[in-house]
Amino acid sequence: MNLIPEAFQPYFVIAVILLLFISIYLELVKPSVSFLFAIIIFIIFGIITPSQVLDGFSNQSIASVVLLILITAGVRSNFNVEIFLNKVFGRAKTYRGFLFSMMSKVAVLSSFVNNTPVVVLLTPYVFNWGKQRGISPSKLLIPLSYSTIIGGMITVIGTSTTLVLNGFLVEHGVEGLNTNSLFIIGSIVAVCCIAFLALFSKKLLPNHKDFIEKFESNKRQYLIEKRLSENSPLIGKSISEGGLRNLNGVYLVEIVRGEKLISPVSPKEVIQSNDVLIFAGNTDNIVDLTLTDIGVHLPEKLSPQSNGKVRVVEGVVSANSSLIGKTIKSSNFRERYDAAVIAVHRNGEKLSGKIGRMSIKAGDVLLMYVGSEFNDRVDLYKDLYVITGENKEIGTDQKQNYKIIILLTLVAGLAISRAFSLFVSLLIIFTVMIGMGLISMKNIKRDLDVNLVSILVLSLALGEAIINTGTGQFVAKYVITLLEPYGPIALMVGIMLITTLLTSFITNVGAVSIAFPLTLAISADLGISGEPFYLALAFAASAAFLTPVGYQTNLIIYGPGGYNFKDFLKIGLPTTVLYLGIALSIIILLYKDILIG
């Protein structure tokens, strides 16, 4: 039963979407939870039915996205991609040379492989390449993310944007995206944008120091919490008497005593039992501090390393992490990951107090002591992306060579013959990989991103709400009334601008779900083919260059690059103008008979 009068339904849907927009932008809760709340409201008020929500789980495009992620993860887990990367990028010696080589090759790779695993795989490599040559990671990581977004638009399978949009079209009885037109437009856009970024990134991107270098220049931004052992010789001594004013590269900045915070710490302050000392310093000095005889010790309950050495790892909190909004203590971090957080970096924000009481945000960089089970736990929960530190290396097993040959042959055969649909082809590849032992149930549990699947399914339900209530037609009539005097091209520009704004602050899939009904209604009211409009929508929905929150790859590199919103806007605005301008121009040239004639 619909509780909202029909005349007010579009306004109600628009209001809920605005609340969804605000919730995601302000990071009140995780994006998947925001979508869930919006859908529950629609169900309660009778806008959509539970069966319409469940229909999303049977959508072939969503299933294709899931299969792509699992297949990509299977390849990455079984074959030594790092050796291949060294061969591919090893020849580049200059900044612009590396940037052009990296972006062009990453764009091609992203046209066939899901973008997120590409960025996860390459972020440590690109980070270390710059560090070895004295180049700030902030000069390299945004181009890495942007090139995966741009390259994803060359083919239908390159990004979830085109896959989901294609699913919408098929479901509404409309022919899917024209793959030839998509390839032509995407290739030209990629060449122009990559050339622009290679030439102007050095000028437009900030020269931030990475988060380890910043320990030396702005130590108060990085907090390291240490508890005194019960028999610590420091208890009862002043700061000066305990030698805490002269530590090598480590500084005592605060003392937490119960609910009291002592800062700054006077040299005459007497250390008491159960005090928590807050230090700041770089990675090496943190380890040195642990090994001193002042009674500061390693966190308990960490499984020991086989070599008996202290292992320090840095990781960035992912966009869909279940840790977001929780404190380190309430998340049971130590037991969950076999790791203890000893320092937190948040893009220059000054942090204070106990680390365990800090609420975690997406993009936070965590410095951790880790135990022997850390790698497996990170793979299982997928809340963190390890940026620096020791990683498990993939062995060069010669027996694996025949498997990659079989896999490549199968992929090439399916792509050339086009005997099956995309979903069936991916299902065949997935099944073969399971048969060869490249994917197991453990891998599926580890690599399946439940948050991403939730957003995809709930986005489809959101689109149903817009369609059921006529909100798409409602907005379409307003846009048509405003822009119709200027012709179809003006309407297409309007669709691209609205969609770009949406994708900058929510998700590309969410932007498609909101803008698709509008585009469908506009093309129907004009009485012309919607093909050019759907292509324009696809490119606009992937124009996630303006903010770090619009696309997951941006958020992955946000912390490691030390970026802020202004950094994205400074380079993202000209990139967006160039990207949309070229895409629009090529679409007009390819479809001038429809748009002009």
XYZ file of C-alpha atoms in Angstrom:
597
model
C 0.000 0.000 0.000
C 1.385 3.362 -1.044
C 1.197 5.867 1.841
C 2.257 8.880 -0.227
C -0.307 10.602 -2.532
C 0.649 10.121 -6.168
C 1.131 13.836 -6.808
C 3.688 14.096 -3.996
C 5.628 10.922 -4.745
C 8.287 12.567 -6.963
C 8.961 15.191 -4.280
C 9.215 12.453 -1.650
C 11.690 10.444 -3.754
C 13.787 13.540 -4.475
C 13.849 14.372 -0.740
C 15.038 10.862 0.173
C 17.719 10.993 -2.536
C 18.934 14.343 -1.173
C 19.156 12.840 2.306
C 21.068 9.902 0.809
C 23.386 12.377 -0.918
C 24.012 14.297 2.322
C 24.584 11.128 4.361
C 27.211 9.815 1.932
C 28.921 13.184 1.513
C 29.143 13.826 5.271
C 30.171 10.184 5.886
C 27.477 9.803 8.554
C 27.441 6.054 7.902
C 28.917 3.752 5.272
C 27.549 4.229 1.700
C 25.974 0.755 1.707
C 24.127 1.572 4.945
C 22.945 4.913 3.542
C 21.524 3.138 0.492
C 19.894 0.538 2.745
C 18.168 3.197 4.850
C 16.862 4.902 1.699
C 15.473 1.630 0.323
C 13.847 0.718 3.659
C 12.082 4.109 3.666
C 10.789 3.434 0.145
C 9.540 -0.016 1.182
C 7.821 1.301 4.328
C 5.974 3.989 2.356
C 5.041 1.588 -0.441
C 7.184 3.204 -3.141
C 8.792 -0.148 -4.023
C 8.161 -3.750 -2.964
C 10.594 -6.186 -1.307
C 10.475 -8.381 -4.431
C 11.769 -5.482 -6.535
C 14.751 -5.171 -4.198
C 15.447 -8.914 -4.382
C 15.299 -8.809 -8.188
C 18.671 -7.059 -8.110
C 20.373 -10.252 -6.935
C 19.395 -11.943 -10.201
C 20.662 -9.108 -12.396
C 23.271 -10.446 -14.837
C 25.272 -7.207 -14.894
C 25.703 -7.287 -11.131
C 26.681 -10.959 -11.304
C 29.204 -10.028 -14.021
C 30.780 -7.395 -11.753
C 31.145 -9.963 -8.963
C 32.678 -12.554 -11.305
C 35.129 -9.981 -12.683
C 36.363 -9.112 -9.196
C 36.808 -12.777 -8.235
C 38.574 -13.652 -11.498
C 40.928 -10.672 -11.147
C 41.718 -11.573 -7.545
C 42.374 -15.184 -8.581
C 44.889 -14.110 -11.214
C 46.610 -11.740 -8.800
C 46.857 -14.412 -6.080
C 48.392 -17.107 -8.297
C 50.712 -15.299 -10.691
C 53.643 -13.026 -9.899
C 52.327 -9.808 -11.345
C 55.085 -7.769 -9.646
C 57.785 -9.296 -11.866
C 55.703 -8.356 -14.881
C 55.332 -4.772 -13.578
C 59.081 -4.413 -13.158
C 59.573 -5.439 -16.770
C 56.811 -3.136 -17.992
C 57.757 0.015 -16.050
C 61.434 -0.611 -15.385
C 62.715 1.327 -18.395
C 61.101 4.657 -17.447
C 63.674 6.901 -15.740
C 62.079 10.378 -15.742
C 58.915 11.567 -14.003
C 56.981 12.343 -17.185
C 58.313 9.221 -18.889
C 57.133 7.004 -16.053
C 53.821 8.842 -15.797
C 53.037 8.453 -19.495
C 54.155 4.800 -19.546
C 52.293 3.926 -16.344
C 49.030 5.680 -17.255
C 48.821 4.381 -20.817
C 49.484 0.780 -19.790
C 47.204 0.984 -16.762
C 44.416 2.428 -18.933
C 44.688 -0.527 -21.323
C 44.734 -2.991 -18.401
C 41.712 -1.295 -16.803
C 39.711 -1.690 -19.996
C 39.659 -5.449 -19.334
C 40.215 -5.757 -15.566
C 38.197 -4.327 -12.681
C 39.687 -0.973 -11.640
C 39.906 -1.467 -7.884
C 42.261 -4.502 -7.900
C 44.487 -2.683 -10.423
C 44.930 0.291 -8.085
C 45.372 -1.943 -5.026
C 48.073 -3.881 -6.858
C 49.906 -0.844 -8.273
C 49.724 1.661 -5.388
C 52.691 0.146 -3.460
C 54.685 -0.205 -6.681
C 54.086 3.392 -7.821
C 54.619 4.703 -4.277
C 58.000 2.981 -3.968
C 59.075 3.998 -7.492
C 58.628 7.638 -6.562
C 60.208 7.254 -3.141
C 63.351 5.667 -4.605
C 63.758 8.662 -6.933
C 62.879 11.413 -4.489
C 59.483 12.077 -6.101
C 56.534 12.678 -3.785
C 53.773 10.028 -4.013
C 51.304 12.928 -4.339
C 52.766 13.573 -7.801
C 51.999 10.014 -8.947
C 48.989 8.457 -7.250
C 46.141 10.647 -8.565
C 47.285 9.954 -12.164
C 47.252 6.228 -11.296
C 43.650 6.404 -10.090
C 42.498 8.657 -12.942
C 44.061 6.410 -15.598
C 42.109 3.384 -14.333
C 38.870 5.414 -14.466
C 39.618 6.676 -17.986
C 40.740 3.265 -19.262
C 37.651 1.604 -17.858
C 35.527 3.474 -20.410
C 37.184 1.887 -23.449
C 35.184 -1.346 -23.182
C 31.875 -2.435 -21.669
C 33.629 -4.728 -19.173
C 36.138 -2.105 -18.045
C 34.027 -0.632 -15.245
C 30.902 -1.388 -13.248
C 29.384 1.835 -14.646
C 28.943 0.471 -18.157
C 28.000 -2.996 -16.933
C 25.213 -1.712 -14.716
C 23.986 0.776 -17.332
C 23.943 -2.018 -19.897
C 21.845 -4.076 -17.487
C 19.367 -1.204 -17.102
C 19.032 -0.876 -20.876
C 18.420 -4.592 -21.425
C 15.871 -4.730 -18.599
C 13.874 -1.905 -20.202
C 13.875 -3.482 -23.631
C 16.485 -1.110 -25.047
C 19.494 -2.266 -27.054
C 22.670 -2.244 -24.978
C 25.540 0.211 -25.363
C 27.155 0.332 -28.798
C 30.538 -1.288 -28.106
C 32.150 0.124 -31.263
C 31.128 3.693 -30.414
C 32.232 3.183 -26.818
C 35.650 1.969 -27.993
C 36.133 4.913 -30.387
C 35.067 7.555 -27.870
C 36.867 5.912 -24.940
C 40.141 5.520 -26.864
C 40.228 9.156 -28.023
C 39.297 10.427 -24.559
C 41.979 8.217 -22.973
C 44.740 9.419 -25.320
C 43.897 13.100 -24.801
C 43.447 12.902 -21.020
C 46.600 10.826 -20.484
C 48.616 13.313 -22.575
C 47.148 16.182 -20.522
C 47.945 14.512 -17.191
C 51.470 13.550 -18.283
C 52.190 17.156 -19.314
C 50.516 19.086 -16.488
C 50.385 16.792 -13.439
C 53.715 18.083 -12.153
C 52.305 21.610 -12.066
C 48.782 20.832 -10.888
C 49.526 18.179 -8.272
C 50.815 19.052 -4.774
C 54.280 18.113 -3.585
C 53.213 16.544 -0.297
C 55.707 14.595 1.724
C 54.597 11.032 2.330
C 53.304 10.112 5.767
C 56.606 8.627 6.937
C 58.637 11.705 5.949
C 56.127 13.919 7.731
C 56.991 12.247 11.030
C 60.190 14.295 11.024
C 58.670 17.658 10.050
C 55.283 17.630 11.832
C 55.434 15.028 14.541
C 52.407 16.095 16.524
C 50.144 14.860 13.744
C 51.202 11.243 14.375
C 50.404 9.710 17.719
C 52.047 6.612 19.134
C 50.474 5.176 22.276
C 52.610 3.258 24.792
C 51.532 1.737 28.100
C 54.057 1.295 30.871
C 54.643 -2.196 32.164
C 53.912 -2.759 35.867
C 57.600 -2.986 36.731
C 58.695 -0.030 34.587
C 61.641 1.835 36.123
C 59.992 5.089 35.011
C 57.231 4.932 37.654
C 57.832 7.543 40.362
C 60.392 9.455 38.297
C 59.997 12.810 36.616
C 60.177 13.133 32.846
C 63.726 14.472 33.085
C 64.873 11.809 35.554
C 63.439 9.049 33.342
C 65.380 10.299 30.318
C 62.248 10.918 28.286
C 63.431 14.362 27.163
C 66.407 12.955 25.271
C 65.071 9.997 23.289
C 66.517 9.455 19.835
C 64.025 10.815 17.283
C 61.019 10.153 19.534
C 59.154 12.850 21.460
C 56.795 12.590 24.426
C 53.857 14.859 23.551
C 51.099 13.836 26.000
C 50.325 11.736 29.055
C 46.872 10.211 29.496
C 46.133 9.655 33.189
C 42.661 8.186 33.604
C 40.329 10.745 32.057
C 42.922 13.523 32.319
C 45.083 14.601 29.362
C 48.419 16.241 30.256
C 49.804 18.335 27.400
C 52.322 19.851 27.103
C 54.280 17.599 29.453
C 56.484 19.423 31.931
C 60.017 18.050 32.551
C 59.070 17.950 36.260
C 55.919 15.848 35.692
C 56.144 12.640 37.760
C 55.155 9.436 35.969
C 52.542 7.340 37.751
C 51.435 3.737 37.487
C 48.921 3.092 34.666
C 49.962 6.244 32.782
C 49.646 6.047 29.008
C 52.468 7.861 27.235
C 51.814 9.421 23.828
C 54.953 9.714 21.704
C 55.639 10.909 18.149
C 58.414 9.773 15.850
C 59.342 7.850 12.703
C 59.061 4.125 12.105
C 62.631 3.172 12.984
C 62.600 5.186 16.220
C 59.301 3.627 17.286
C 60.959 0.211 17.067
C 64.015 1.525 18.929
C 61.739 2.857 21.679
C 60.181 -0.583 22.086
C 63.583 -2.208 22.494
C 64.810 0.163 25.223
C 64.847 -0.771 28.912
C 62.419 1.949 30.069
C 59.562 -0.524 30.440
C 57.684 0.249 27.236
C 56.768 -3.038 25.627
C 55.173 -4.594 22.575
C 51.390 -5.054 22.602
C 50.272 -8.366 24.024
C 48.389 -11.097 22.174
C 50.284 -10.697 18.886
C 51.452 -14.005 17.406
C 55.261 -13.894 17.174
C 57.148 -13.618 13.875
C 59.199 -16.667 12.920
C 62.380 -14.565 12.801
C 61.665 -12.923 16.165
C 61.863 -9.418 14.683
C 59.469 -6.529 15.141
C 57.454 -5.963 11.988
C 55.929 -2.556 11.222
C 53.309 -2.189 8.480
C 51.322 0.773 7.165
C 47.822 0.374 5.774
C 45.039 2.665 4.565
C 41.402 2.196 5.622
C 39.307 1.263 2.562
C 36.186 3.103 1.408
C 33.824 0.298 2.403
C 35.686 -0.774 5.532
C 33.596 -2.158 8.370
C 35.933 -0.237 10.691
C 34.626 3.198 9.651
C 32.882 5.007 12.488
C 34.189 2.614 15.141
C 36.974 3.252 17.596
C 40.065 1.096 17.370
C 39.209 -0.383 20.756
C 35.539 -1.149 20.009
C 36.434 -2.779 16.683
C 38.467 -5.424 18.549
C 41.271 -4.545 16.136
C 44.070 -6.489 17.809
C 42.289 -9.833 17.899
C 40.644 -9.323 14.506
C 43.832 -8.546 12.569
C 46.613 -9.885 14.804
C 47.900 -6.305 14.805
C 48.139 -3.313 17.123
C 47.686 0.255 15.888
C 50.552 2.380 17.183
C 50.107 5.513 15.082
C 47.406 7.232 13.061
C 47.747 9.722 10.190
C 44.771 11.733 8.941
C 45.893 14.098 6.173
C 47.510 16.702 8.359
C 44.784 16.811 11.028
C 46.173 17.116 14.529
C 45.042 14.170 16.621
C 45.108 13.922 20.390
C 44.412 11.450 23.178
C 44.341 7.684 23.288
C 44.565 5.999 19.926
C 42.116 3.311 21.026
C 39.387 5.913 21.459
C 39.757 7.526 18.026
C 36.960 6.957 15.519
C 38.311 5.499 12.297
C 37.619 7.280 8.997
C 38.014 6.151 5.394
C 41.468 7.082 4.132
C 43.129 6.967 7.570
C 46.686 5.639 7.448
C 47.435 3.247 10.305
C 50.929 2.344 11.464
C 50.810 -1.108 13.046
C 52.831 -3.734 14.808
C 51.679 -6.959 13.179
C 51.794 -10.638 14.046
C 52.335 -13.630 11.782
C 48.630 -13.969 10.889
C 48.196 -10.339 9.789
C 48.368 -10.921 6.016
C 45.753 -13.669 6.050
C 43.407 -11.610 8.220
C 43.697 -8.556 5.940
C 42.932 -10.750 2.926
C 39.908 -12.151 4.733
C 38.270 -8.944 5.986
C 39.390 -6.487 3.247
C 39.081 -3.476 5.561
C 42.659 -2.326 4.930
C 44.988 -1.914 1.978
C 48.624 -2.548 2.927
C 50.757 0.235 1.467
C 54.227 -0.343 2.909
C 55.768 -3.131 4.898
C 56.564 -6.757 4.368
C 54.181 -8.548 2.015
C 53.754 -12.200 1.159
C 55.462 -12.832 -2.176
C 54.035 -15.090 -4.852
C 56.386 -17.885 -5.785
C 57.532 -18.482 -9.334
C 56.122 -21.964 -9.751
C 56.855 -23.173 -13.278
C 53.841 -25.489 -13.078
C 51.613 -22.424 -13.094
C 52.796 -21.401 -16.567
C 50.542 -23.853 -18.390
C 47.565 -22.592 -16.399
C 48.036 -18.986 -17.500
C 48.429 -20.166 -21.116
C 45.143 -22.115 -20.905
C 43.436 -19.141 -19.262
C 44.656 -16.613 -21.848
C 43.673 -18.938 -24.687
C 40.186 -19.350 -23.223
C 39.733 -15.594 -22.755
C 40.925 -14.867 -26.297
C 38.665 -17.570 -27.763
C 35.570 -16.284 -25.969
C 36.335 -12.667 -26.871
C 36.900 -13.382 -30.563
C 34.036 -15.842 -31.113
C 31.430 -13.930 -29.076
C 29.582 -17.210 -28.825
C 28.196 -16.369 -25.397
C 27.000 -13.342 -23.480
C 29.392 -11.531 -21.149
C 27.900 -13.186 -18.078
C 28.106 -16.709 -19.536
C 31.685 -16.094 -20.745
C 32.749 -14.916 -17.304
C 30.989 -17.869 -15.712
C 32.934 -20.253 -17.992
C 36.251 -18.563 -17.093
C 35.353 -18.631 -13.402
C 34.482 -22.335 -13.545
C 37.707 -23.214 -15.371
C 39.737 -21.284 -12.779
C 38.045 -23.232 -9.977
C 38.842 -26.478 -11.814
C 42.518 -25.483 -12.084
C 42.655 -24.591 -8.395
C 43.141 -20.873 -9.045
C 40.007 -19.973 -7.055
C 38.736 -21.725 -3.940
C 35.878 -21.168 -1.508
C 38.361 -19.485 0.815
C 39.282 -17.069 -1.999
C 35.622 -16.301 -2.683
C 34.941 -15.499 0.988
C 38.053 -13.335 1.093
C 37.651 -11.454 -2.188
C 33.882 -11.015 -2.425
C 33.134 -7.406 -1.483
C 29.741 -7.587 0.225
C 29.498 -3.796 0.501
C 30.000 -3.361 -3.242
C 27.382 -5.997 -4.066
C 24.972 -4.351 -1.601
C 25.399 -0.943 -3.236
C 24.912 -2.437 -6.700
C 21.691 -4.234 -5.711
C 20.292 -1.329 -3.712
C 21.128 1.093 -6.533
C 18.911 -0.926 -8.848
C 16.106 -0.703 -6.277
C 16.637 3.051 -6.071
C 16.220 3.241 -9.825
C 12.965 1.299 -9.504
C 11.683 3.875 -6.998
C 12.453 6.687 -9.432
C 10.693 4.849 -12.259
C 7.662 3.673 -10.237
C 6.855 7.163 -8.976
C 7.462 8.920 -12.265
C 10.266 10.960 -10.691
C 12.351 10.475 -13.813
C 9.594 11.877 -15.988
C 8.967 14.673 -13.467
C 12.574 15.863 -13.561
C 12.785 15.188 -17.295
C 9.905 17.541 -18.007
C 11.544 20.266 -15.954
C 14.899 19.793 -17.701
C 13.217 19.600 -21.109
C 11.238 22.781 -20.433
C 14.449 24.563 -19.495
C 16.731 23.233 -22.240
C 14.393 22.138 -25.052
C 14.609 25.467 -26.898
C 18.318 24.800 -27.339
C 17.907 21.317 -28.890
C 19.001 17.720 -28.112
C 22.659 18.657 -27.650
C 21.787 21.070 -24.843
C 19.711 18.343 -23.197
C 22.619 15.916 -23.470
C 24.946 18.487 -21.867
C 22.429 18.852 -19.040
C 22.380 15.085 -18.458
C 26.186 14.955 -18.390
C 26.480 17.817 -15.899
C 23.828 16.410 -13.546
C 25.372 12.920 -13.676
C 28.904 14.240 -13.132
C 27.741 16.125 -10.056
C 26.078 12.981 -8.708
C 29.065 10.722 -9.337
C 31.396 13.210 -7.635
C 29.696 12.837 -4.292
C 28.026 9.426 -4.203
C 29.085 6.485 -6.397
C 29.220 5.936 -10.137
C 26.663 3.140 -9.853
C 24.412 5.323 -7.712
C 24.712 8.146 -10.254
C 23.678 5.796 -13.058
C 20.696 4.537 -11.075
C 19.474 8.096 -10.518
C 20.244 9.545 -13.958
C 19.132 6.590 -16.106
C 15.359 7.050 -15.700
C 15.837 10.753 -16.479
C 17.767 9.930 -19.648
C 15.231 7.293 -20.671
C 12.370 9.764 -20.263
C 14.130 12.577 -22.170
C 14.926 10.407 -25.199
C 11.336 9.082 -25.198
C 9.826 12.572 -25.012
C 12.059 13.764 -27.849
C 11.046 10.776 -29.964
C 14.625 10.043 -31.061
C 17.098 7.228 -30.485
C 18.548 7.329 -26.966
C 21.875 5.763 -28.011
C 23.950 8.989 -27.900
C 22.311 9.980 -24.600
C 23.179 6.634 -22.995
C 26.809 6.973 -24.104
C 26.908 10.502 -22.674
C 25.446 9.173 -19.415
C 28.049 6.384 -19.269
C 30.987 8.764 -19.655
C 29.552 11.311 -17.218
C 28.914 8.632 -14.575
C 32.611 7.705 -14.728
C 33.837 11.317 -14.518
C 34.795 10.850 -10.849
C 37.733 13.256 -10.853
C 36.506 16.129 -8.675
C 36.460 14.520 -5.222
C 38.070 11.538 -3.478
C 34.688 10.143 -2.395
C 33.222 9.634 -5.865
C 35.176 6.498 -6.731
C 36.851 3.817 -4.644
C 40.203 4.051 -6.440
C 40.412 7.736 -5.460
C 39.870 6.869 -1.818
C 42.505 4.113 -1.931
C 45.228 6.595 -2.929
C 43.827 9.479 -0.842
C 45.689 8.587 2.367
C 49.003 7.359 0.867
C 49.251 10.504 -1.272
C 48.493 12.808 1.669
C 45.789 14.480 -0.435
C 42.905 16.737 0.543
C 39.728 17.748 -1.312
C 41.387 20.833 -2.806
C 44.089 18.697 -4.428
C 41.446 16.684 -6.281
C 39.538 19.795 -7.300
C 42.641 21.555 -8.647
C 43.569 18.773 -11.075
C 40.117 17.177 -11.294
C 38.294 20.228 -12.644
C 40.419 20.679 -15.802
C 40.521 16.904 -16.279
C 36.707 16.745 -16.045
C 36.240 19.613 -18.517
C 38.633 17.993 -21.009
C 37.173 14.485 -20.493
C 33.524 15.563 -20.914
C 34.308 18.034 -23.690
C 36.057 15.436 -25.862
C 33.449 12.746 -25.134
C 30.631 15.157 -26.035
C 32.362 16.281 -29.233
C 32.946 12.722 -30.472
C 29.373 11.683 -29.626
C 28.038 14.652 -31.628
C 30.249 13.708 -34.590
C 29.192 10.050 -34.490
C 25.471 10.789 -34.032
C 25.042 14.105 -35.828
C 22.131 12.701 -37.860
C 20.195 12.068 -34.637
C 21.285 15.131 -32.676
C 21.425 17.737 -35.448
C 19.543 16.331 -38.414
